[in-house]
Short mmCIF file of C-alpha atoms in Angstrom, two decimals:
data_model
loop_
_atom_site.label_atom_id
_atom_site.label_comp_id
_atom_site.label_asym_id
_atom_site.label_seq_id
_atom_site.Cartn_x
_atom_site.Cartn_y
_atom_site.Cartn_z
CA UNK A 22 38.78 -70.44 -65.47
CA UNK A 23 42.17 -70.81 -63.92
CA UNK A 24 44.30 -67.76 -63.65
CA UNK A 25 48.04 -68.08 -64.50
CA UNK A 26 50.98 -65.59 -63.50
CA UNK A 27 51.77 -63.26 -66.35
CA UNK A 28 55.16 -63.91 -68.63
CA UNK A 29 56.91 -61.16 -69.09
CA UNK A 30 58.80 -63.00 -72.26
CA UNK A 31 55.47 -62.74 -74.11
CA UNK A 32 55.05 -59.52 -74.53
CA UNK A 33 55.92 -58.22 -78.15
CA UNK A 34 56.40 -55.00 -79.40
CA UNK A 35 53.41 -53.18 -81.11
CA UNK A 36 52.57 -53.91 -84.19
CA UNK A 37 51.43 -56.78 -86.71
CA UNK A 38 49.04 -58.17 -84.25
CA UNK A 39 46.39 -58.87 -86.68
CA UNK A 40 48.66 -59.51 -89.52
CA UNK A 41 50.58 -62.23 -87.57
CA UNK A 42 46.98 -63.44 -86.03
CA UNK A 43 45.73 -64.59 -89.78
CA UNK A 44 48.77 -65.78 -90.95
CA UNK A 45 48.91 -68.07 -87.21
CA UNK A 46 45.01 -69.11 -88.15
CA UNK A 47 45.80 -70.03 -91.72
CA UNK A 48 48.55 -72.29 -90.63
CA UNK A 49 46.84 -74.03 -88.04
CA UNK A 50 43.85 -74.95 -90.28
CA UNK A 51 46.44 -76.20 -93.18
CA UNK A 52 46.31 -73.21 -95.41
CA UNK A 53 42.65 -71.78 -95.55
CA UNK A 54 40.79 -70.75 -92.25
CA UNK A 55 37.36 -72.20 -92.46
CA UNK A 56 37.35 -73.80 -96.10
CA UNK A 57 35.58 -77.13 -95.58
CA UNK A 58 35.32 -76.43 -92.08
CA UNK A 59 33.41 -73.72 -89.83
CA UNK A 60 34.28 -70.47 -90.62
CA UNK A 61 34.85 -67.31 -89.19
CA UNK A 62 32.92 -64.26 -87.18
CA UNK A 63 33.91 -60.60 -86.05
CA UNK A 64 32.51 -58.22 -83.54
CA UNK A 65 33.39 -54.63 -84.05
CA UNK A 66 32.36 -51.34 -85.41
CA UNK A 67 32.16 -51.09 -89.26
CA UNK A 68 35.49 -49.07 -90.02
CA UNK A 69 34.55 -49.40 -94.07
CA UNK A 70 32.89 -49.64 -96.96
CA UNK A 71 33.62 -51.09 -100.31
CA UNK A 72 32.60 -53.92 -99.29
CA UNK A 73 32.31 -53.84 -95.64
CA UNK A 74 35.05 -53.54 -93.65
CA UNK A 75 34.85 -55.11 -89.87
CA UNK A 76 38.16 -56.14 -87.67
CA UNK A 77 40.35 -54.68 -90.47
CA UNK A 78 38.84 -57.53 -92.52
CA UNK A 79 37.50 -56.66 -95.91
CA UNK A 80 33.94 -58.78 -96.17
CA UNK A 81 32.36 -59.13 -99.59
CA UNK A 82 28.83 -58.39 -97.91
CA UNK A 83 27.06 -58.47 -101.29
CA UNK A 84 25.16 -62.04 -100.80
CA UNK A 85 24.65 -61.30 -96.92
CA UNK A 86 21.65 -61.30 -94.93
CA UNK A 87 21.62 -58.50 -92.67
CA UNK A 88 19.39 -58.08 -89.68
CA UNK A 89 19.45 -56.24 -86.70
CA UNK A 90 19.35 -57.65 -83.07
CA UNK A 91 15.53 -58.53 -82.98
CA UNK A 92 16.09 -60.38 -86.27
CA UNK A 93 14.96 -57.75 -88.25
CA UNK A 94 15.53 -58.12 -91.99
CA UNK A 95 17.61 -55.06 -92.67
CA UNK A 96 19.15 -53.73 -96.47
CA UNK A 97 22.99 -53.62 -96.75
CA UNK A 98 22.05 -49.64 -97.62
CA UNK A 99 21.12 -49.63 -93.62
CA UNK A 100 24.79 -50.38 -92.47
CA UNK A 101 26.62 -47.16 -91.58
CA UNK A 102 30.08 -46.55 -89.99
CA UNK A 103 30.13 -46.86 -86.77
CA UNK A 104 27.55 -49.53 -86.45
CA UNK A 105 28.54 -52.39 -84.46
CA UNK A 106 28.27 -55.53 -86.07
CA UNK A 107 28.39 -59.43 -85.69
CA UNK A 108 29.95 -60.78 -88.80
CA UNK A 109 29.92 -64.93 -90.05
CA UNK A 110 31.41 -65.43 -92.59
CA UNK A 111 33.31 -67.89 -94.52
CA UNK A 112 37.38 -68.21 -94.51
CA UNK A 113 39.97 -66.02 -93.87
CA UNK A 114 41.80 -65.18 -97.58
CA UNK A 115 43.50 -62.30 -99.06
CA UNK A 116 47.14 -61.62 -97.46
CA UNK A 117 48.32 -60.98 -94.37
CA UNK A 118 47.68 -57.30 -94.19
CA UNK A 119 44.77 -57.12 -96.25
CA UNK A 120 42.67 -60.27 -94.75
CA UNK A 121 39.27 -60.67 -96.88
CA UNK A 122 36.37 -62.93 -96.19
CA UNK A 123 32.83 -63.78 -97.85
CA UNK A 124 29.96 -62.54 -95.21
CA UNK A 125 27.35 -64.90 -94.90
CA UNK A 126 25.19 -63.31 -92.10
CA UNK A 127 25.36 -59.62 -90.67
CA UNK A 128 23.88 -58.75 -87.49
CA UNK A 129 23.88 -54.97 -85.91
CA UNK A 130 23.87 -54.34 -82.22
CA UNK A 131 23.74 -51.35 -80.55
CA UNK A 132 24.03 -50.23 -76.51
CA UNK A 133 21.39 -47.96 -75.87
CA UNK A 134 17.87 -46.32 -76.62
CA UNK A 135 16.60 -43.66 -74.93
CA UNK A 136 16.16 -39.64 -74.54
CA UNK A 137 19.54 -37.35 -74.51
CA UNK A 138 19.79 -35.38 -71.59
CA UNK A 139 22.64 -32.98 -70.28
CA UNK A 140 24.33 -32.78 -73.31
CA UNK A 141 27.54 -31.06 -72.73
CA UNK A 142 29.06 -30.29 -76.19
CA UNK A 143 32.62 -28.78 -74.87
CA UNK A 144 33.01 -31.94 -72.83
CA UNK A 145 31.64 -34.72 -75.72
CA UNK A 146 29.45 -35.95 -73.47
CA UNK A 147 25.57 -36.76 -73.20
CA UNK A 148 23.28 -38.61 -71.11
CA UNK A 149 20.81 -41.63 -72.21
CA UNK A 150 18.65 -43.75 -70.21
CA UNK A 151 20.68 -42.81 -67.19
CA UNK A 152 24.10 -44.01 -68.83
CA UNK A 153 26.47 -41.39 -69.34
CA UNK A 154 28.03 -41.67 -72.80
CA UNK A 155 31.25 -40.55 -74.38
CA UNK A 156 32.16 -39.03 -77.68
CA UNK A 157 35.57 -39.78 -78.92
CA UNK A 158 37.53 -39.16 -82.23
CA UNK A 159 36.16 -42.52 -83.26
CA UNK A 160 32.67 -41.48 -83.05
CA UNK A 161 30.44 -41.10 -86.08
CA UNK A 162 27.24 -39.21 -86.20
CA UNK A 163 24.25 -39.77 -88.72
CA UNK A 164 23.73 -37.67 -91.60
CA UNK A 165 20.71 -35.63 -89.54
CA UNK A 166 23.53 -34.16 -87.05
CA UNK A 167 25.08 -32.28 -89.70
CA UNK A 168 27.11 -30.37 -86.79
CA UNK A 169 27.63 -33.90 -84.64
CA UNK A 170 27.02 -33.83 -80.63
CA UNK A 171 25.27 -29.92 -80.76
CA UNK A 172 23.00 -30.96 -83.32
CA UNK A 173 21.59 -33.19 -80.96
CA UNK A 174 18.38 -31.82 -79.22
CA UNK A 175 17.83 -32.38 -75.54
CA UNK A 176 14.81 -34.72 -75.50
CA UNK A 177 15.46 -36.18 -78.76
CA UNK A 178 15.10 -39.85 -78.98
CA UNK A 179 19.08 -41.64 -80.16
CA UNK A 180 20.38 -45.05 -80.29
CA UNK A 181 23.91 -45.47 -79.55
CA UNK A 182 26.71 -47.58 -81.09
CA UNK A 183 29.92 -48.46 -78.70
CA UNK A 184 31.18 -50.23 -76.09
CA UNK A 185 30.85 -50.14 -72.84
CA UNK A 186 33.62 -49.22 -70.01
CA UNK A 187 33.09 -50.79 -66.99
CA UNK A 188 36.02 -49.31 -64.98
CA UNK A 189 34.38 -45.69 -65.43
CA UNK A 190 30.64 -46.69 -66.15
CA UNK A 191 30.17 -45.12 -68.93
CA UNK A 192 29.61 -45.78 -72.76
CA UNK A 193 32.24 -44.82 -75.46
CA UNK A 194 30.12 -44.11 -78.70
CA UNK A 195 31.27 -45.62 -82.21
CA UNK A 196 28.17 -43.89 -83.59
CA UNK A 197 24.85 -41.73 -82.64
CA UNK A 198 21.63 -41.89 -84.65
CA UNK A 199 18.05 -40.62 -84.16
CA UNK A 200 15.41 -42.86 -83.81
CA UNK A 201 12.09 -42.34 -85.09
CA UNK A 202 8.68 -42.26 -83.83
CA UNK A 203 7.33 -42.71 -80.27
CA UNK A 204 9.53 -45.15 -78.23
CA UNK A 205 7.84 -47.82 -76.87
CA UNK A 206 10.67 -49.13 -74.36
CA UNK A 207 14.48 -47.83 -73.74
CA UNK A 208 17.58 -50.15 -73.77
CA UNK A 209 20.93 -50.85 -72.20
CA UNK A 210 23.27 -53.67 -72.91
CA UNK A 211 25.96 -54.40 -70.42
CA UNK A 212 26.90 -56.56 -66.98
CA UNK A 213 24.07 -56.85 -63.99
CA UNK A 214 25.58 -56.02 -60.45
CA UNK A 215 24.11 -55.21 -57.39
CA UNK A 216 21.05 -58.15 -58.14
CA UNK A 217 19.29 -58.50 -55.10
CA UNK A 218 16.79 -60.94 -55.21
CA UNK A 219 14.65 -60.10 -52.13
CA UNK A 220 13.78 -56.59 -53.45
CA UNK A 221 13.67 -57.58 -57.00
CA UNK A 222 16.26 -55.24 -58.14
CA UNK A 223 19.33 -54.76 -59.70
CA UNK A 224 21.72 -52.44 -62.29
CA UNK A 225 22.99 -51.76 -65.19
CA UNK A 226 25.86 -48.88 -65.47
CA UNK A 227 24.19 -46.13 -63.54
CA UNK A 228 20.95 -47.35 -64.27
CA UNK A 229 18.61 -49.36 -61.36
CA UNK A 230 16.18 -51.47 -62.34
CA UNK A 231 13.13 -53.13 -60.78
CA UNK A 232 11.78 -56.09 -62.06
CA UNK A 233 8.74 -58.94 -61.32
CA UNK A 234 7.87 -62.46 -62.33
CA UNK A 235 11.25 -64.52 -62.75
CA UNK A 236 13.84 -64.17 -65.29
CA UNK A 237 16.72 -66.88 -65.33
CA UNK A 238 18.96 -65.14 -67.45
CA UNK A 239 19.44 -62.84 -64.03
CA UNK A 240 22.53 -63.09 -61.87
CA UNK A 241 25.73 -60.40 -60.87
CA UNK A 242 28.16 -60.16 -63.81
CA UNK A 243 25.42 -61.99 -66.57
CA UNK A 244 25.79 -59.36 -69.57
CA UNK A 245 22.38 -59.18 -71.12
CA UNK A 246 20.24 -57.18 -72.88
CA UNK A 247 17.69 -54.91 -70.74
CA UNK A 248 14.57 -53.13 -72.26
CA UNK A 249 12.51 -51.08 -69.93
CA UNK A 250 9.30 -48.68 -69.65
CA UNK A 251 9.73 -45.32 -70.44
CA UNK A 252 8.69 -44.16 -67.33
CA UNK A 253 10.66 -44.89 -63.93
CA UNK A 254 9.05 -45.23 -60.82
CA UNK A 255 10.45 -43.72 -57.42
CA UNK A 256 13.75 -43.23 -60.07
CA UNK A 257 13.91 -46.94 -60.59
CA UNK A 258 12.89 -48.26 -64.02
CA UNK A 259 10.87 -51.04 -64.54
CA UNK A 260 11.95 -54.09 -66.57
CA UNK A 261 10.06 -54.86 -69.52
CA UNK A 262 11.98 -57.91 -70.66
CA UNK A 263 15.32 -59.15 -70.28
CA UNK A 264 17.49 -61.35 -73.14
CA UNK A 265 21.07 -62.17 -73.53
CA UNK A 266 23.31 -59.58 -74.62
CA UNK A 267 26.21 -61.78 -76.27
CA UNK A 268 25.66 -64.55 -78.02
CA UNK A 269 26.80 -68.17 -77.59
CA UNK A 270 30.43 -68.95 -79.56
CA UNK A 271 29.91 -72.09 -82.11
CA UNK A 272 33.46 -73.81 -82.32
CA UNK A 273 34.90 -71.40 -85.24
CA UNK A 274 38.50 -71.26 -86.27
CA UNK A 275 38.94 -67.76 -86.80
CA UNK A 276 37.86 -65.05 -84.45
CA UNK A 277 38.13 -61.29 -83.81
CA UNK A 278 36.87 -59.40 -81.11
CA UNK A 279 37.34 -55.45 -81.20
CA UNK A 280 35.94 -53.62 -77.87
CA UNK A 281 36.64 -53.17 -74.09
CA UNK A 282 37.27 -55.70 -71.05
CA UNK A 283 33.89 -55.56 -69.43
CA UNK A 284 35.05 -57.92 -67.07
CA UNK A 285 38.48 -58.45 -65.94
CA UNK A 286 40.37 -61.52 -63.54
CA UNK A 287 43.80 -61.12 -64.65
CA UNK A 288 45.82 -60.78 -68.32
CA UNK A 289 44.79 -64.44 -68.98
CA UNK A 290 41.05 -64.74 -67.98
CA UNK A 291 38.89 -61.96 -69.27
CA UNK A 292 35.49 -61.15 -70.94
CA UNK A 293 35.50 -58.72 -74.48
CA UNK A 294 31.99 -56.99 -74.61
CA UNK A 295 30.41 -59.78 -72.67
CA UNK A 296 32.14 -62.39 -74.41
CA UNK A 297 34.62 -64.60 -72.23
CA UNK A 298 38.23 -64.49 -73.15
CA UNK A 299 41.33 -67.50 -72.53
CA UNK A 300 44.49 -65.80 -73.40
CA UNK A 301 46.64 -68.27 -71.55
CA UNK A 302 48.79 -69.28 -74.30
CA UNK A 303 48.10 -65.98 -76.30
CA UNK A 304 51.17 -63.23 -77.22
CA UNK A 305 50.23 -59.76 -76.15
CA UNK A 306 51.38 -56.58 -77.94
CA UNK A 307 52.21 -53.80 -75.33
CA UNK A 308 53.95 -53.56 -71.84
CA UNK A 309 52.80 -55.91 -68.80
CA UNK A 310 50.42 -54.55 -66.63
CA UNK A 311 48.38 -52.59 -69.34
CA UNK A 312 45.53 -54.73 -69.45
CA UNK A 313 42.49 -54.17 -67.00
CA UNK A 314 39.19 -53.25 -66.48
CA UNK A 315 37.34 -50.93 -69.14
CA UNK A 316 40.72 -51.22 -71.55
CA UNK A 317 40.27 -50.79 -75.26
CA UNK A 318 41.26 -54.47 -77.07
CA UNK A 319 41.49 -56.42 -79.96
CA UNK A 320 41.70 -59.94 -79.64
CA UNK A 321 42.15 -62.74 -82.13
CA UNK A 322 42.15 -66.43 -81.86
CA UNK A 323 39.85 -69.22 -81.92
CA UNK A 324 36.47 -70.11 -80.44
CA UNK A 325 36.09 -73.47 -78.45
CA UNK A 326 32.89 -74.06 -76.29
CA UNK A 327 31.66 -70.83 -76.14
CA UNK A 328 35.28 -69.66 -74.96
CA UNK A 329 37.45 -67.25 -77.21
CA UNK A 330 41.31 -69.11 -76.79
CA UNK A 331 43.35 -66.07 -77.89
CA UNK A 332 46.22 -66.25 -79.96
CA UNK A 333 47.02 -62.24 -79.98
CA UNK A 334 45.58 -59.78 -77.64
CA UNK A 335 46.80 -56.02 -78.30
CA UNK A 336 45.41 -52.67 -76.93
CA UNK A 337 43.36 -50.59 -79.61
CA UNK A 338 45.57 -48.22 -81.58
CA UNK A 339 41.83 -47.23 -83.31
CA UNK A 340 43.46 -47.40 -86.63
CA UNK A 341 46.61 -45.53 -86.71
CA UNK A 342 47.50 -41.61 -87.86
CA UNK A 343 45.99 -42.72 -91.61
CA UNK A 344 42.71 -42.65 -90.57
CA UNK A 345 39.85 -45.21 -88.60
CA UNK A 346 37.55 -45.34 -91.97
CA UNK A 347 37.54 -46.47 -95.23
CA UNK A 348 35.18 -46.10 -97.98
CA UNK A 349 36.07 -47.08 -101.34
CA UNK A 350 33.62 -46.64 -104.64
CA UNK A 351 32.61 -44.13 -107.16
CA UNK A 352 32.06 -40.82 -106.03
CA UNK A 353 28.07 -39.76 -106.04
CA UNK A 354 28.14 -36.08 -105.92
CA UNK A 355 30.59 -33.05 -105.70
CA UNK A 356 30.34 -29.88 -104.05
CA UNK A 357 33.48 -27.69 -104.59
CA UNK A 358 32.08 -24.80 -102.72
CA UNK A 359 32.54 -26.53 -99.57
CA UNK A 360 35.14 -28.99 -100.69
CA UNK A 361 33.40 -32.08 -99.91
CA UNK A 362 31.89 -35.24 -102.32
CA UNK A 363 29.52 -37.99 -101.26
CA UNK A 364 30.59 -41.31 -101.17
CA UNK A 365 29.17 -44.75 -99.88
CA UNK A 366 26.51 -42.57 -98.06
CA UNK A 367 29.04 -40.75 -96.56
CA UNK A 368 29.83 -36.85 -96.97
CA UNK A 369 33.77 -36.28 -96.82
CA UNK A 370 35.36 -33.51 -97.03
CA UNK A 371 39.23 -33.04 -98.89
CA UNK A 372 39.92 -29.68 -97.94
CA UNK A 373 41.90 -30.49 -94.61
CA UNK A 374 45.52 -29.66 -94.49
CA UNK A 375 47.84 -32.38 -95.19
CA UNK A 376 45.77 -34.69 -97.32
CA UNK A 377 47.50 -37.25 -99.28
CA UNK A 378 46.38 -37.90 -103.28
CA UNK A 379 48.14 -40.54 -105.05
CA UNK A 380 47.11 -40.77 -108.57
CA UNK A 381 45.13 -37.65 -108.90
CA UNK A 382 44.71 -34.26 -107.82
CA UNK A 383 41.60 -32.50 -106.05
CA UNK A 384 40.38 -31.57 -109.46
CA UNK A 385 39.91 -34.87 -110.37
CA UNK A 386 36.77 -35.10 -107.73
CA UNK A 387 34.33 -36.27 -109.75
CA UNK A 388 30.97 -38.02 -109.89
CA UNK A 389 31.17 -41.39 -111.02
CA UNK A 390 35.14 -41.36 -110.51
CA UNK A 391 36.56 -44.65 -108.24
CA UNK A 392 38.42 -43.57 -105.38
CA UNK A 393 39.80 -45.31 -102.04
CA UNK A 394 39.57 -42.99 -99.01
CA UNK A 395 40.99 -42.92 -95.91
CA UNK A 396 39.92 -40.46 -92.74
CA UNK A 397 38.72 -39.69 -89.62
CA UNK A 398 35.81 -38.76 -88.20
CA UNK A 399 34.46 -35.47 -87.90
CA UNK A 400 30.71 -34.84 -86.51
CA UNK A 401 28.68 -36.20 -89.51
CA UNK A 402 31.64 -36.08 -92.00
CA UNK A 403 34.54 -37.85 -92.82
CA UNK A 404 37.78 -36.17 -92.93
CA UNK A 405 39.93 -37.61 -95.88
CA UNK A 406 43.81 -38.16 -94.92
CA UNK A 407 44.49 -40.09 -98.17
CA UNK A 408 42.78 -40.35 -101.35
CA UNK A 409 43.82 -42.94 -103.60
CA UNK A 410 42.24 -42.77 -107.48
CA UNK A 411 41.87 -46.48 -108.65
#
């Protein structure tokens, strides 16, 4: 893909990107992305429930399939926040801040499997499968880490949600849950480099592989899918199999991508979590030169032969100072004691300073009673910002 010299003139000022994104889509496709025509599909952590919410895109999940990455018939109970999730769905409605779509299919994919290792709570760090992961204010930790990264036990067996930064090597976590049961292979997704063909070797973030027989799929800069014995040899692991870690685009009309710049050529020619990027004739929100290697994006456009063509492409403001998550439905439980209710799964907890209610009070916590919430995250716990009583 050509390269061309970056215009200044299209920069905009932050803000609006995804509002002005749908409203360019819905136009172009003569009032009704996807109606009569092929649809749409978003990559990005689940920020929501009530439906589900993906890409700031509020799905009506409740005639979905749902499987994960091996095809796997899941329940729509198994989706969590923080999961990251392929989304087709139907077209783009609702207004232009508050997009909504019909899912059709739902497909979870996550970065790694493996052991924790040097866990380093002060820092928000661990290690898995070699790859050193971070823990951000965006990541969410399953219900069994009641007190998030130290209730993870060195040894203990996780899979980690995120993306992965290729400037630093590392993964950012969206969430961290324990797997059960003995694990028969670990797993990385992310670019090959360093594939040398002679010795049969390659790697993945920090981790070297060694493989035999032939596998096509293998060349520098190919972002796939690695699984691997649990044991290395001569600290080199060998490859079990090896399968494509994006998928292959159909033509769609509406598009959002939500991750980092694995691969980076310039501001116009870039990959999204594996997934190549044209932003030639796209509007950018921020200042020139931000863009690069291992930079936090959302991108919106089109898909065309396997290519996104980007109409916006902003950095990742991870949802603003309301809050990265929504859950929205009646309230399952109450404890007052420690100022928390249960809702969509999720534990939250109202007793923060600051927290907004509009149309009720704190007393009006009950079970069974509607209510829109927005936080952050907080360990295994949602901190509530703004509580809204439908």
């Amino acid at each position: 893909m050509t390269a061309f010299p970056l215009d200044p003139s299209r920069w905009l000022r932050w803000g609006g990107a995804w509002a002005l994104a749908v409203a360019a889509a819905i136009a172009g496709c003569g009032g009704s992305v996807g109606v009569g025509g092929t649809g749409s599909y978003s990559s990005a952590p689940i920020e929501g429930f009530g439906s589900v919410y993906v890409g700031g895109i509020k799905y009506d999940d409740s005639a979905a399939t749902v499987v994960d990455e091996d095809e796997t018939r899941l329940q729509r109970q198994d989706l969590r926040l923080g999961m990251v999730v392929e989304v087709d769905g139907g077209g783009i409605g609702g207004t232009e801040t508050a997009p909504t779509a019909v899912a059709n299919r739902i497909r979870t994919v996550s970065e790694l499997v493996g052991l924790a290792s040097a866990i380093d709570v002060a820092a928000g760090t661990l290690t898995v499968f070699d790859q050193r992961v971070v823990v951000t204010e965006l990541t969410v930790f399953d219900a069994a880490y009641g007190d998030g990264l130290a209730s993870v036990a060195d040894g203990s067996a996780v899979e980690v949600f995120g993306s992965y930064d290729a400037a630093a090597r590392q993964f950012l976590a969206t969430r961290i849950a324990p797997r059960s049961g003995t694990l028969l292979a670990y797993k990385v997704r992310g670019p090959v480099e360093e594939l040398d063909t002679m010795a049969r070797s390659f790697r993945v973030g920090a981790a070297r592989f060694r493989y035999t027989g032939t596998h096509p799929l293998l060349q520098d800069g190919a972002y796939l899918r690695v699984r691997a014995e649990t044991q290395p040899v001569g600290g080199v692991w060998v490859v079990r199999d090896v399968s494509a870690g994006v998928r292959l685009l159909p033509d769609l009309d509406a598009v959002k991508l939500r991750g980092t710049i694995t691969r980076f050529a310039s501001a116009q020619d870039f990959d999204v979590n594996g997934q190549p990027v044209d932003a030639r004739s796209a509007s950018r929100i921020g200042r020139p030169g931000d863009l690069g290697l291992g930079s936090s994006v959302v991108v919106d456009g089109r898909s065309a032969g396997g290519v996104l063509v980007a109409l916006r492409v902003r950095l990742d403001d991870n949802g603003g100072t309301q809050g990265n998550f929504t859950l929205q439905g009646p309230i399952e439980s109450v404890e007052a004691a420690t100022q928390t209710f249960v809702l969509r799964g999720s534990t939250v907890f109202y007793g923060a300073n600051g927290v907004q209610f509009e149309g009720g009070s704190a007393n009006d916590l009950v079970a069974g009673r509607i209510v829109t919430v927005r936080g952050t995250a907080d360990g295994a716990r949602i901190t509530a910002r703004r509580i809204t009583f439908d």
